[in-house]
Coordinates of C-alpha atoms and ligand atoms in Angstrom, one line a residue:
M23 CA 90.5 103.9 107.6
Q24 CA 89.1 105.7 104.5
N25 CA 92.3 105.6 102.3
E26 CA 90.9 102.8 100.1
E27 CA 87.5 104.6 99.6
I28 CA 89.2 107.9 98.7
S29 CA 91.6 106.2 96.3
T30 CA 88.7 104.4 94.6
L31 CA 86.7 107.6 94.2
F32 CA 89.7 109.4 92.7
E33 CA 90.2 106.5 90.2
E34 CA 86.6 106.7 89.2
I35 CA 86.7 110.5 88.8
A36 CA 89.8 109.9 86.5
D37 CA 87.9 107.2 84.6
M38 CA 84.9 109.4 84.1
L39 CA 86.9 112.5 83.2
E40 CA 88.6 110.4 80.5
I41 CA 85.3 109.9 78.7
D42 CA 84.1 113.4 79.5
G43 CA 87.1 115.3 78.1
N44 CA 87.6 113.4 74.9
G45 CA 91.3 113.6 75.4
E46 CA 91.6 117.4 75.8
A47 CA 95.1 118.4 77.0
S48 CA 93.8 120.2 80.1
H49 CA 91.8 117.2 81.1
K50 CA 94.8 114.9 80.6
F51 CA 96.7 116.8 83.3
E52 CA 93.8 116.6 85.7
I53 CA 93.2 112.9 85.0
R54 CA 96.8 112.1 85.6
A55 CA 96.7 114.1 88.9
Y56 CA 93.7 112.1 90.1
R57 CA 95.4 108.8 89.2
R58 CA 98.6 109.7 90.9
A59 CA 96.7 110.8 94.0
A60 CA 94.7 107.6 94.0
L61 CA 98.0 105.6 93.9
T62 CA 99.4 107.7 96.7
I63 CA 96.4 107.4 99.0
G64 CA 95.6 103.8 98.1
T65 CA 99.1 102.6 98.9
M66 CA 99.9 104.8 101.9
Q67 CA 100.2 102.8 105.1
K68 CA 99.0 105.6 107.4
D69 CA 95.5 106.8 108.0
V70 CA 94.9 109.8 105.7
A71 CA 91.9 111.0 107.8
E72 CA 94.1 111.1 110.9
L73 CA 96.7 113.1 109.0
Y74 CA 94.0 115.6 108.1
R75 CA 92.6 115.8 111.5
K76 CA 96.1 116.6 112.9
G77 CA 97.5 118.9 110.2
G78 CA 94.6 120.0 108.0
T79 CA 94.9 120.4 104.3
D80 CA 98.5 121.6 104.7
A81 CA 99.5 118.1 106.0
L82 CA 97.7 116.5 103.0
M83 CA 99.6 118.7 100.6
G84 CA 102.8 117.3 102.1
L85 CA 101.9 114.0 100.4
P86 CA 103.5 113.1 97.1
G87 CA 101.3 114.3 94.2
I88 CA 98.7 116.1 96.3
G89 CA 98.2 119.8 95.5
K90 CA 95.6 122.2 96.9
G91 CA 92.7 121.1 94.8
L92 CA 93.2 117.4 95.6
A93 CA 93.8 118.2 99.3
D94 CA 90.4 120.0 99.4
R95 CA 88.7 117.0 97.8
I96 CA 90.2 114.6 100.4
A97 CA 89.1 117.0 103.2
E98 CA 85.6 117.1 101.6
F99 CA 85.3 113.3 101.7
I100 CA 86.6 113.1 105.3
T101 CA 84.2 115.7 106.5
T102 CA 81.1 115.0 104.4
G103 CA 81.5 111.4 103.3
K104 CA 81.4 112.2 99.6
I105 CA 82.9 114.2 96.8
K106 CA 80.6 116.4 94.8
K107 CA 82.6 116.2 91.6
H108 CA 82.3 112.4 91.8
D109 CA 78.5 112.6 92.4
Q110 CA 78.0 114.9 89.4
L111 CA 80.0 112.8 87.0
K112 CA 78.3 109.6 88.3
K113 CA 74.9 111.0 87.3
K114 CA 76.1 111.3 83.8
Y115 CA 77.9 107.9 83.8
P116 CA 76.0 105.4 86.0
I117 CA 78.8 102.8 85.5
D118 CA 80.6 100.7 88.1
F119 CA 84.1 101.6 87.0
T120 CA 85.7 100.3 90.1
E121 CA 84.5 96.8 89.5
L122 CA 84.8 96.8 85.7
T123 CA 88.4 98.3 85.6
K124 CA 89.5 95.3 87.7
L125 CA 89.0 93.1 84.6
Q126 CA 92.0 92.5 82.4
G127 CA 91.9 94.6 79.2
M128 CA 89.1 96.8 80.4
G129 CA 90.2 100.4 80.2
S130 CA 87.8 103.3 80.6
K131 CA 87.5 103.6 76.8
R132 CA 86.3 100.1 76.3
I133 CA 84.0 100.4 79.3
V134 CA 82.3 103.4 77.8
Q135 CA 82.0 101.8 74.3
L136 CA 80.3 98.8 76.0
Y137 CA 78.0 101.1 78.0
K138 CA 77.0 103.1 74.9
A139 CA 76.5 100.0 72.7
L140 CA 75.1 97.5 75.1
K141 CA 74.2 99.4 78.3
V142 CA 76.8 97.4 80.3
R143 CA 77.0 99.1 83.7
N144 CA 78.6 96.4 85.9
V145 CA 80.2 93.0 85.9
A146 CA 76.8 91.2 85.9
D147 CA 75.7 93.1 82.7
L148 CA 79.0 92.2 81.1
Q149 CA 78.7 88.6 82.0
A150 CA 75.2 88.6 80.4
A151 CA 76.5 90.2 77.3
V152 CA 79.3 87.6 77.0
E153 CA 76.9 84.7 77.5
A154 CA 74.6 86.1 74.8
H155 CA 77.6 86.6 72.4
R156 CA 76.7 90.2 71.9
I157 CA 80.3 91.5 72.0
T158 CA 81.4 89.4 69.1
N159 CA 79.3 91.5 66.7
L160 CA 80.3 94.9 68.0
P161 CA 82.6 97.0 65.8
R162 CA 86.1 97.3 67.2
F163 CA 85.5 94.3 69.4
G164 CA 85.0 90.9 67.8
K165 CA 85.3 87.2 68.9
K166 CA 88.8 87.6 70.2
S167 CA 87.8 90.4 72.5
E168 CA 84.8 88.5 73.7
D169 CA 87.1 85.5 74.6
T170 CA 89.5 87.8 76.4
I171 CA 86.7 89.3 78.4
R172 CA 85.3 85.8 79.3
T173 CA 88.8 84.8 80.6
S174 CA 89.0 88.1 82.6
L175 CA 85.6 87.4 84.1
E176 CA 86.7 84.0 85.3
L177 CA 89.8 85.4 86.8
Y178 CA 87.8 88.1 88.5
K179 CA 85.3 85.7 90.0
G180 CA 88.1 83.5 91.3
S181 CA 89.3 86.4 93.5
S182 CA 86.1 88.3 94.3
G183 CA 85.3 88.7 97.9
R184 CA 88.9 88.8 98.8
M185 CA 91.0 91.9 99.3
L186 CA 94.7 92.6 98.9
L187 CA 96.9 92.0 101.9
G188 CA 98.4 95.5 101.5
T189 CA 94.9 97.1 101.8
V190 CA 93.7 95.1 104.7
L191 CA 96.7 94.8 107.0
P192 CA 97.0 98.6 107.8
E193 CA 93.3 98.6 108.6
A194 CA 93.6 95.6 110.9
E195 CA 96.6 97.3 112.6
R196 CA 94.5 100.5 113.1
L197 CA 91.7 98.5 114.7
R198 CA 94.2 96.8 116.9
G199 CA 95.5 100.2 118.0
I200 CA 92.0 101.4 118.9
L201 CA 91.3 98.3 120.9
L202 CA 94.6 98.5 122.8
S203 CA 94.1 102.1 123.7
S204 CA 90.5 101.6 124.7
G205 CA 91.6 100.2 128.1
L206 CA 89.2 97.3 127.6
A207 CA 91.8 94.8 126.3
K208 CA 94.9 93.4 127.8
R209 CA 96.2 91.8 124.7
V210 CA 95.1 92.2 121.1
E211 CA 96.7 90.3 118.2
I212 CA 96.0 89.7 114.5
A213 CA 95.6 86.1 113.5
G214 CA 94.3 84.3 110.4
S215 CA 95.5 84.7 106.8
L216 CA 96.7 88.2 107.7
R217 CA 99.2 86.9 110.1
R218 CA 100.3 84.3 107.5
M219 CA 100.7 87.2 105.0
R220 CA 98.6 85.6 102.4
E221 CA 98.4 87.8 99.3
T222 CA 94.6 88.2 99.6
I223 CA 92.5 88.2 102.6
G224 CA 88.9 86.8 103.1
D225 CA 88.3 88.4 106.5
I226 CA 90.2 89.9 109.4
D227 CA 90.7 87.8 112.5
I228 CA 91.6 89.4 115.8
L229 CA 92.1 87.8 119.2
I230 CA 91.5 89.7 122.4
V231 CA 92.2 89.1 126.0
S232 CA 89.7 91.4 127.7
H233 CA 89.2 93.0 131.0
G234 CA 85.4 92.3 130.7
A235 CA 83.6 91.1 127.6
G236 CA 80.4 93.1 128.2
D237 CA 82.3 96.4 127.7
L238 CA 83.8 95.2 124.4
Q239 CA 80.3 94.3 123.1
K240 CA 79.3 97.9 123.7
F241 CA 82.6 99.4 122.5
V242 CA 83.2 97.6 119.2
P243 CA 80.1 99.0 117.4
T244 CA 81.3 102.5 118.2
M245 CA 84.8 102.0 116.6
D246 CA 85.6 104.2 113.6
G247 CA 85.3 102.0 110.5
V248 CA 82.7 99.6 111.8
T249 CA 79.5 99.9 109.9
K250 CA 77.4 96.9 111.2
V251 CA 77.4 94.3 113.9
I252 CA 76.8 90.8 112.4
V253 CA 77.4 88.7 115.5
S254 CA 77.7 89.8 119.1
G255 CA 78.4 87.4 121.9
P256 CA 80.7 87.1 124.9
T257 CA 83.4 85.2 123.0
K258 CA 82.9 86.4 119.4
I259 CA 82.0 89.7 117.8
T260 CA 81.8 89.8 114.0
V261 CA 81.5 93.2 112.3
Q262 CA 81.3 94.6 108.8
L263 CA 83.9 97.3 108.1
S264 CA 83.5 100.3 105.7
L265 CA 86.6 98.9 104.0
G266 CA 84.3 96.2 102.5
I267 CA 85.4 93.2 104.5
T268 CA 84.3 91.7 107.8
C269 CA 86.3 91.3 111.0
D270 CA 86.0 88.4 113.5
M271 CA 87.0 89.4 117.0
R272 CA 87.4 86.5 119.4
I273 CA 87.6 87.1 123.1
V274 CA 89.8 84.4 124.8
E275 CA 91.1 83.7 128.2
E276 CA 94.7 84.6 128.9
E277 CA 95.7 81.0 129.8
S278 CA 94.4 80.0 126.3
F279 CA 95.9 82.8 124.3
G280 CA 98.8 80.9 122.8
S281 CA 96.7 77.9 121.7
A282 CA 94.0 80.2 120.4
M283 CA 96.6 82.0 118.3
Q284 CA 97.9 78.7 117.1
Y285 CA 94.3 77.6 116.2
F286 CA 93.1 80.9 114.6
T287 CA 96.3 81.7 112.7
G288 CA 95.7 78.5 110.7
S289 CA 96.0 77.6 108.0
K290 CA 93.3 75.0 108.6
D291 CA 95.4 72.3 107.0
H292 CA 98.5 73.2 109.1
G293 CA 96.3 73.1 112.2
V294 CA 95.0 69.6 111.3
R295 CA 98.5 68.3 110.9
V296 CA 99.7 69.7 114.2
R297 CA 96.6 68.3 116.0
Q298 CA 97.4 64.9 114.5
I299 CA 100.9 65.1 116.0
A300 CA 99.4 66.0 119.4
I301 CA 97.1 63.0 119.3
R302 CA 100.1 60.8 118.4
K303 CA 102.0 62.1 121.4
G304 CA 99.0 61.5 123.7
Y305 CA 97.6 65.0 123.9
K306 CA 94.6 66.8 122.8
L307 CA 95.1 70.2 121.2
S308 CA 92.3 72.7 120.8
E309 CA 91.9 76.5 120.8
Y310 CA 91.6 76.3 124.6
G311 CA 94.9 74.6 125.2
L312 CA 97.1 71.5 125.1
F313 CA 95.6 68.9 127.4
S314 CA 96.8 65.5 128.6
R315 CA 94.7 62.4 128.0
R316 CA 93.1 62.9 131.4
G317 CA 92.2 66.4 130.6
K318 CA 94.9 68.2 132.5
R319 CA 96.1 71.5 130.9
V320 CA 99.7 71.1 129.9
C321 CA 100.1 74.5 128.3
G322 CA 98.3 77.1 126.2
D323 CA 99.3 80.6 127.3
D324 CA 102.0 80.9 124.7
E325 CA 102.3 79.7 121.2
E326 CA 106.0 78.7 121.3
G327 CA 105.2 76.5 124.2
V328 CA 102.6 74.6 122.3
Y329 CA 105.0 73.7 119.5
A330 CA 107.8 72.9 122.0
R331 CA 105.6 70.6 124.0
L332 CA 104.8 68.7 120.8
G333 CA 108.5 68.3 120.0
L334 CA 108.2 70.6 117.1
Q335 CA 110.4 73.6 116.1
Y336 CA 108.4 76.8 116.2
V337 CA 106.9 77.3 112.8
E338 CA 106.7 81.0 111.6
P339 CA 103.1 81.9 110.7
E340 CA 104.0 82.5 107.0
M341 CA 105.1 78.9 106.7
R342 CA 102.0 77.4 108.1
E343 CA 100.4 76.0 104.9
N344 CA 100.9 72.3 105.3
R345 CA 103.6 72.2 102.6
G346 CA 105.8 69.9 104.6
E347 CA 106.7 72.3 107.3
V348 CA 105.3 70.2 110.1
E349 CA 107.4 67.2 109.1
L350 CA 110.6 69.3 108.9
A351 CA 109.8 70.9 112.3
A352 CA 109.5 67.4 113.8
R353 CA 112.9 66.5 112.5
G354 CA 114.4 69.9 113.5
E355 CA 115.2 70.7 109.9
L356 CA 113.0 73.7 109.3
P357 CA 114.8 76.5 107.5
T358 CA 114.9 79.9 109.3
P359 CA 113.1 82.4 107.0
V360 CA 114.6 85.8 106.2
S361 CA 113.3 88.6 108.4
I362 CA 112.7 92.2 107.6
G363 CA 115.5 93.5 109.9
E364 CA 118.0 91.6 107.7
I365 CA 117.2 93.7 104.6
R366 CA 119.9 96.3 104.1
G367 CA 118.6 98.1 101.0
D368 CA 116.1 98.3 98.2
L369 CA 117.1 97.6 94.6
H370 CA 114.0 98.8 92.7
A371 CA 112.9 102.4 92.9
H372 CA 111.6 104.9 90.4
T373 CA 112.0 108.7 90.5
K374 CA 110.7 111.7 88.7
A375 CA 113.2 110.9 86.0
S376 CA 110.6 108.4 84.7
D377 CA 107.2 107.7 86.3
G378 CA 108.1 108.2 90.0
Q379 CA 106.6 111.0 92.1
N380 CA 109.8 112.0 94.0
S381 CA 113.2 113.2 93.1
V382 CA 116.4 111.1 93.5
E383 CA 117.3 113.2 96.5
E384 CA 113.9 112.7 98.2
M385 CA 114.0 108.9 97.6
A386 CA 117.5 108.8 99.1
A387 CA 116.5 110.7 102.2
A388 CA 113.6 108.4 102.7
A389 CA 115.8 105.3 102.3
E390 CA 118.3 106.8 104.7
A391 CA 115.6 107.4 107.3
L392 CA 114.8 103.7 107.1
G393 CA 118.4 103.0 108.0
Y394 CA 119.2 101.4 104.7
E395 CA 122.8 101.1 103.4
Y396 CA 121.9 101.4 99.8
L397 CA 119.1 102.3 97.4
G398 CA 119.1 101.3 93.7
I399 CA 117.5 103.9 91.4
S400 CA 116.0 102.0 88.6
D401 CA 113.9 104.2 86.2
H402 CA 112.3 103.0 83.0
S403 CA 113.9 102.7 79.5
K404 CA 112.5 104.4 76.4
S405 CA 109.9 101.9 75.2
E406 CA 107.8 102.6 78.3
F407 CA 106.3 105.7 76.8
V408 CA 103.5 106.0 79.3
A409 CA 106.0 105.8 82.1
H410 CA 108.2 108.4 80.5
G411 CA 111.0 106.0 79.9
M412 CA 114.4 107.5 79.0
T413 CA 116.6 107.2 76.0
D414 CA 120.3 106.3 76.2
S415 CA 121.5 109.9 76.2
K416 CA 119.0 110.9 78.8
F417 CA 120.0 107.9 80.9
R418 CA 123.6 108.9 80.8
E419 CA 122.8 112.4 82.2
H420 CA 120.6 110.8 84.8
L421 CA 123.3 108.4 85.9
K422 CA 125.7 111.3 86.4
H423 CA 123.1 113.0 88.5
I424 CA 122.7 109.9 90.7
D425 CA 126.5 109.8 91.3
A426 CA 126.5 113.5 92.3
A427 CA 123.5 113.0 94.6
S428 CA 125.2 109.9 96.2
K429 CA 128.4 111.9 96.9
K430 CA 126.4 114.4 99.0
L431 CA 125.0 111.6 101.3
D432 CA 126.6 110.6 104.6
K433 CA 125.6 107.0 105.0
L434 CA 123.4 105.8 102.1
C435 CA 125.0 104.7 98.9
L436 CA 122.9 105.3 95.8
L437 CA 123.3 102.6 93.1
K438 CA 122.9 103.3 89.5
S439 CA 120.4 101.0 87.7
A440 CA 117.5 100.9 85.3
E441 CA 114.4 98.9 84.8
I442 CA 115.1 97.9 81.2
D443 CA 112.4 96.6 78.9
I444 CA 112.8 93.2 77.4
L445 CA 111.7 93.9 73.9
K446 CA 109.6 91.6 71.8
D447 CA 112.6 89.9 70.3
G448 CA 114.4 89.5 73.6
S449 CA 116.8 92.4 73.1
L450 CA 117.3 95.0 75.8
D451 CA 115.9 98.5 75.4
L452 CA 119.2 100.3 76.1
N453 CA 122.6 99.9 74.5
K454 CA 125.5 98.2 76.1
E455 CA 127.5 101.3 76.6
T456 CA 124.8 102.9 78.7
I457 CA 124.2 99.7 80.6
R458 CA 127.9 99.3 81.4
M459 CA 127.8 102.7 83.2
M460 CA 125.4 101.1 85.7
D461 CA 126.1 99.2 89.0
Y462 CA 123.5 96.5 88.1
T463 CA 120.3 96.2 86.0
L464 CA 116.7 95.1 86.3
A465 CA 115.0 93.8 83.2
S466 CA 111.3 93.2 82.8
V467 CA 108.6 92.4 80.2
H468 CA 106.0 95.1 79.8
T469 CA 104.6 94.6 76.3
Y470 CA 103.2 91.8 74.3
L471 CA 102.2 90.0 77.4
A472 CA 99.9 87.6 75.6
M473 CA 102.8 86.1 73.6
P474 CA 102.6 82.3 73.2
K475 CA 104.6 80.3 75.8
E476 CA 107.4 79.1 73.5
E477 CA 108.0 82.6 72.0
M478 CA 107.9 84.1 75.5
T479 CA 110.4 81.6 76.8
E480 CA 112.7 82.3 73.9
R481 CA 112.3 86.1 74.4
I482 CA 113.2 85.9 78.1
T483 CA 116.1 83.4 77.8
R484 CA 117.6 85.5 75.0
A485 CA 117.5 88.6 77.3
F486 CA 119.2 86.6 80.1
D487 CA 121.9 85.3 77.7
T488 CA 123.0 88.9 76.9
G489 CA 124.8 88.6 80.3
L490 CA 123.5 92.1 81.0
V491 CA 120.6 91.3 83.3
S492 CA 121.2 91.3 87.1
I493 CA 117.6 91.1 88.3
W494 CA 114.5 89.9 86.6
A495 CA 111.8 92.3 87.8
H496 CA 108.2 91.2 88.6
P497 CA 108.9 88.0 86.7
T498 CA 105.4 86.7 85.8
D499 CA 103.8 90.2 85.3
R500 CA 100.6 89.0 87.0
L501 CA 98.4 91.6 88.8
I502 CA 96.4 89.9 91.5
G503 CA 92.7 89.5 90.6
S504 CA 93.1 91.4 87.3
R505 CA 95.9 90.2 85.1
A506 CA 97.0 86.6 84.5
P507 CA 100.7 85.7 84.6
I508 CA 102.6 85.6 81.3
A509 CA 103.2 82.1 79.9
F510 CA 106.7 80.7 79.9
D511 CA 108.6 77.4 80.4
F512 CA 109.7 77.6 84.0
E513 CA 112.5 75.0 83.6
K514 CA 114.1 76.6 80.6
V515 CA 113.8 80.1 82.0
F516 CA 115.2 79.2 85.5
E517 CA 118.0 77.3 83.8
A518 CA 118.9 80.3 81.7
A519 CA 118.8 82.4 84.9
E520 CA 121.1 80.0 86.7
R521 CA 123.5 80.0 83.7
N522 CA 123.7 83.8 83.8
G523 CA 123.4 84.5 87.5
V524 CA 120.1 86.3 87.0
I525 CA 118.4 87.1 90.3
M526 CA 114.6 86.6 90.8
E527 CA 112.8 89.6 92.1
I528 CA 110.1 89.4 94.7
N529 CA 108.2 92.6 94.0
S530 CA 106.6 93.9 97.2
F531 CA 103.9 95.9 95.5
P532 CA 100.6 94.7 97.0
N533 CA 98.9 93.9 93.7
R534 CA 102.0 92.2 92.3
L535 CA 103.8 90.1 95.0
D536 CA 105.7 88.6 92.1
L537 CA 107.3 86.0 92.3
N538 CA 104.5 84.6 94.5
D539 CA 105.0 82.0 97.2
E540 CA 104.3 79.0 95.0
N541 CA 106.7 80.2 92.3
I542 CA 109.4 80.9 94.8
L543 CA 109.1 77.3 96.1
R544 CA 109.4 76.1 92.5
A545 CA 112.5 78.4 92.0
R546 CA 114.1 77.0 95.1
A547 CA 114.9 73.8 93.2
Y548 CA 117.4 75.8 91.1
K549 CA 120.6 77.6 92.1
L550 CA 118.9 80.9 92.2
R551 CA 119.0 83.9 94.4
F552 CA 116.3 86.5 95.1
S553 CA 116.0 90.2 95.7
I554 CA 113.1 91.6 97.7
D555 CA 112.2 95.0 96.2
T556 CA 109.5 97.5 96.6
D557 CA 109.3 99.0 93.0
S558 CA 108.6 102.3 94.8
H559 CA 107.1 105.1 92.8
N560 CA 107.2 107.5 95.8
T561 CA 108.9 107.8 99.2
Q562 CA 106.0 106.1 101.0
H563 CA 106.2 103.0 98.9
L564 CA 109.5 102.0 100.6
Q565 CA 107.2 100.9 103.4
L566 CA 105.7 98.2 101.3
L567 CA 108.7 96.0 101.7
R568 CA 107.1 93.9 104.5
Y569 CA 104.7 92.4 101.9
G570 CA 107.6 91.2 99.8
V571 CA 109.4 89.9 102.9
G572 CA 106.2 88.1 104.0
T573 CA 105.9 86.5 100.5
A574 CA 109.6 85.4 100.7
R575 CA 109.0 83.8 104.0
R576 CA 105.9 82.0 102.6
G577 CA 108.4 80.7 100.0
W578 CA 110.8 79.6 102.8
L579 CA 113.6 81.8 101.7
R580 CA 116.5 82.2 104.1
K581 CA 118.7 85.2 104.6
Q582 CA 121.5 83.7 102.4
D583 CA 119.0 83.3 99.5
V584 CA 118.3 87.0 99.4
V585 CA 120.9 89.4 97.9
N586 CA 119.7 92.5 99.5
T587 CA 120.7 91.2 102.9
L588 CA 124.3 91.7 101.8
N589 CA 126.3 94.8 102.6
C590 CA 126.9 97.2 99.8
A591 CA 130.4 96.0 98.9
E592 CA 129.5 92.3 98.9
L593 CA 126.3 93.1 96.9
L594 CA 128.2 94.9 94.2
Q595 CA 130.8 92.2 94.0
Q596 CA 128.1 89.5 93.7
I597 CA 125.4 91.0 91.5
G598 CA 127.4 93.6 89.5
L599 CA 127.4 93.2 85.8
Q600 CA 129.9 90.9 84.2
R601 CA 132.1 93.4 82.4
Ligands
DGT21 P1 90.7 83.9 104.9 O1 90.0 84.6 106.0 O2 89.9 83.2 103.9 O3 91.7 84.8 104.2 O4 91.6 82.8 105.6 P2 91.8 82.4 107.1 O5 92.9 81.4 107.2 O6 92.0 83.6 107.9 O7 90.5 81.7 107.5 P3 89.3 82.0 108.5 O8 89.2 83.4 108.7 O9 88.1 81.3 107.9 O10 89.7 81.3 109.8 C1 90.8 81.7 110.6 C2 91.5 80.5 111.1 O11 90.7 79.7 112.0 C3 91.9 79.5 110.0 O12 93.1 79.8 109.3 C4 92.1 78.2 110.8 C5 91.0 78.3 111.8 N1 89.8 77.6 111.4 C6 88.6 78.2 110.9 N2 87.7 77.2 110.6 C7 88.3 76.1 110.9 C8 87.9 74.7 110.8 O13 86.8 74.4 110.4 N3 88.8 73.8 111.2 C9 90.0 74.1 111.6 N4 90.8 73.1 112.0 N5 90.4 75.3 111.7 C10 89.6 76.3 111.4
CA22 CA1 90.5 85.3 108.0
CA23 CA1 87.6 84.6 110.1
ZN24 ZN1 108.0 97.2 85.8

């Protein structure tokens, strides 16, 4: 799947145009168009190349934010493997923008300043510059900047080599589809960290029951997206993918399929715990099956059977991290995690009214097509200049528009909301009168992210104590691999949330997943509820929900912990603003 590559090239073009144009107005428009298109392609869950092959540039132009020019560029990449405009700009600026922009606080402007002053072209150059303290002495930089860059470099190295779940899962599913339709495989399933829905993925693991391994060894190298064969044997084929990650394919016997899934889903620590239980019960468990002491196969074809034979409740893949789940499963006390089918609506979505790419009506139609009962429209408030946040008076018009649009719908109910900035002093970015016209609110921190812990704690708790916050959106503000979480006192903030009935968001956007699994587990110690939202900026983003649900399941949340499993009437009764 080439979505990620195209998205990256578009981002790079935008970065380079930004330097090239010196902020000319015409350039600004073009840069914005490239960035929006990068977001659309990078987060879409379908294969853009397939869309093009089926429907040509017309089909591409049906995507949000893709006009004729951009559709041509996408087609150019799919047919030739490159984009001329990108090549030309790259000659002028031989800088690894993709890598460098992943670092916190490194926008294209700073990157270019560092390139011009110190010939920094990539992360390795930057690391060298930091070590030699050459940034401290640069005008407009200084010691503080150097320290920030050093921290960003550490964060970056901690995550390098791993890719986002939301980038890898669609590719793994595409490969699975090819294998299934090849006629060479009876069963194909995704295992490993992908099946556990970890936020980042080291490599793809796929298990295959084949009709004949020899054919697979010939077929796999011909698969679209495979660039190199690293290992090729009758039971294991490892390949490099153009996505920038490797894929382990293991060919297993049908009678071992369940135990192999159990073994290769992991996590390693969970597997170790389960095998200890097996030994205690007089069995031996391996990827080949569950065996008696005398070596007789007891079971192995299905995974549920393996857990059942060991006297354990079935443990959902997302919960297999050895965080106490095996012990609970042995006692029959494992909670049943929320499932995606139980979600009845999405409470965080943007529209063209602020920084979204689709209209209220288009978002509503997409939510209705998913079978949702409700969709909360939550555009930005005025302090978010870059996101075209709205003033109070604009908001009042916008809320009327949502009401009118909702009346025209048969099944779906549109809810009036906003993503309100929590300002530096903890006050909210809209006035009470405007807020009271809404069904519920989201509040979030978007500015002064580096505030010291105590001040930040004060700021957030003060916002909660207004009694006007229904949901705390993307609570920690971290961006995976590129921005550290904000610092706050968990206990004080969770207590303030309890006191005010503030709901914790689990933001499904692949680079956010915020709260993450660990913080959800921490929050479970308080009387808090959660909302799994997509933070959609176009109609396609509604599909991202599964990553939030996976994260919630990793945090052991049950249906009753998640407010958007309620029907619309119950929801409004429970999360509506205290008036
Ligand atoms: P990743 O790829 O880093 O995102 O994480 P995983 O969990 O997919 O790890 P991976 O691909 O190395 O291995 C897949 C699964 O295979 C892993 O979750 C558990 C199992 N496994 C791999 N190596 C070992 C091992 O040395 N011991 C045990 N018990 N299990 C292993
Ligand atoms: Ca893996
Ligand atoms: Ca692997
Ligand atoms: Zn936000």
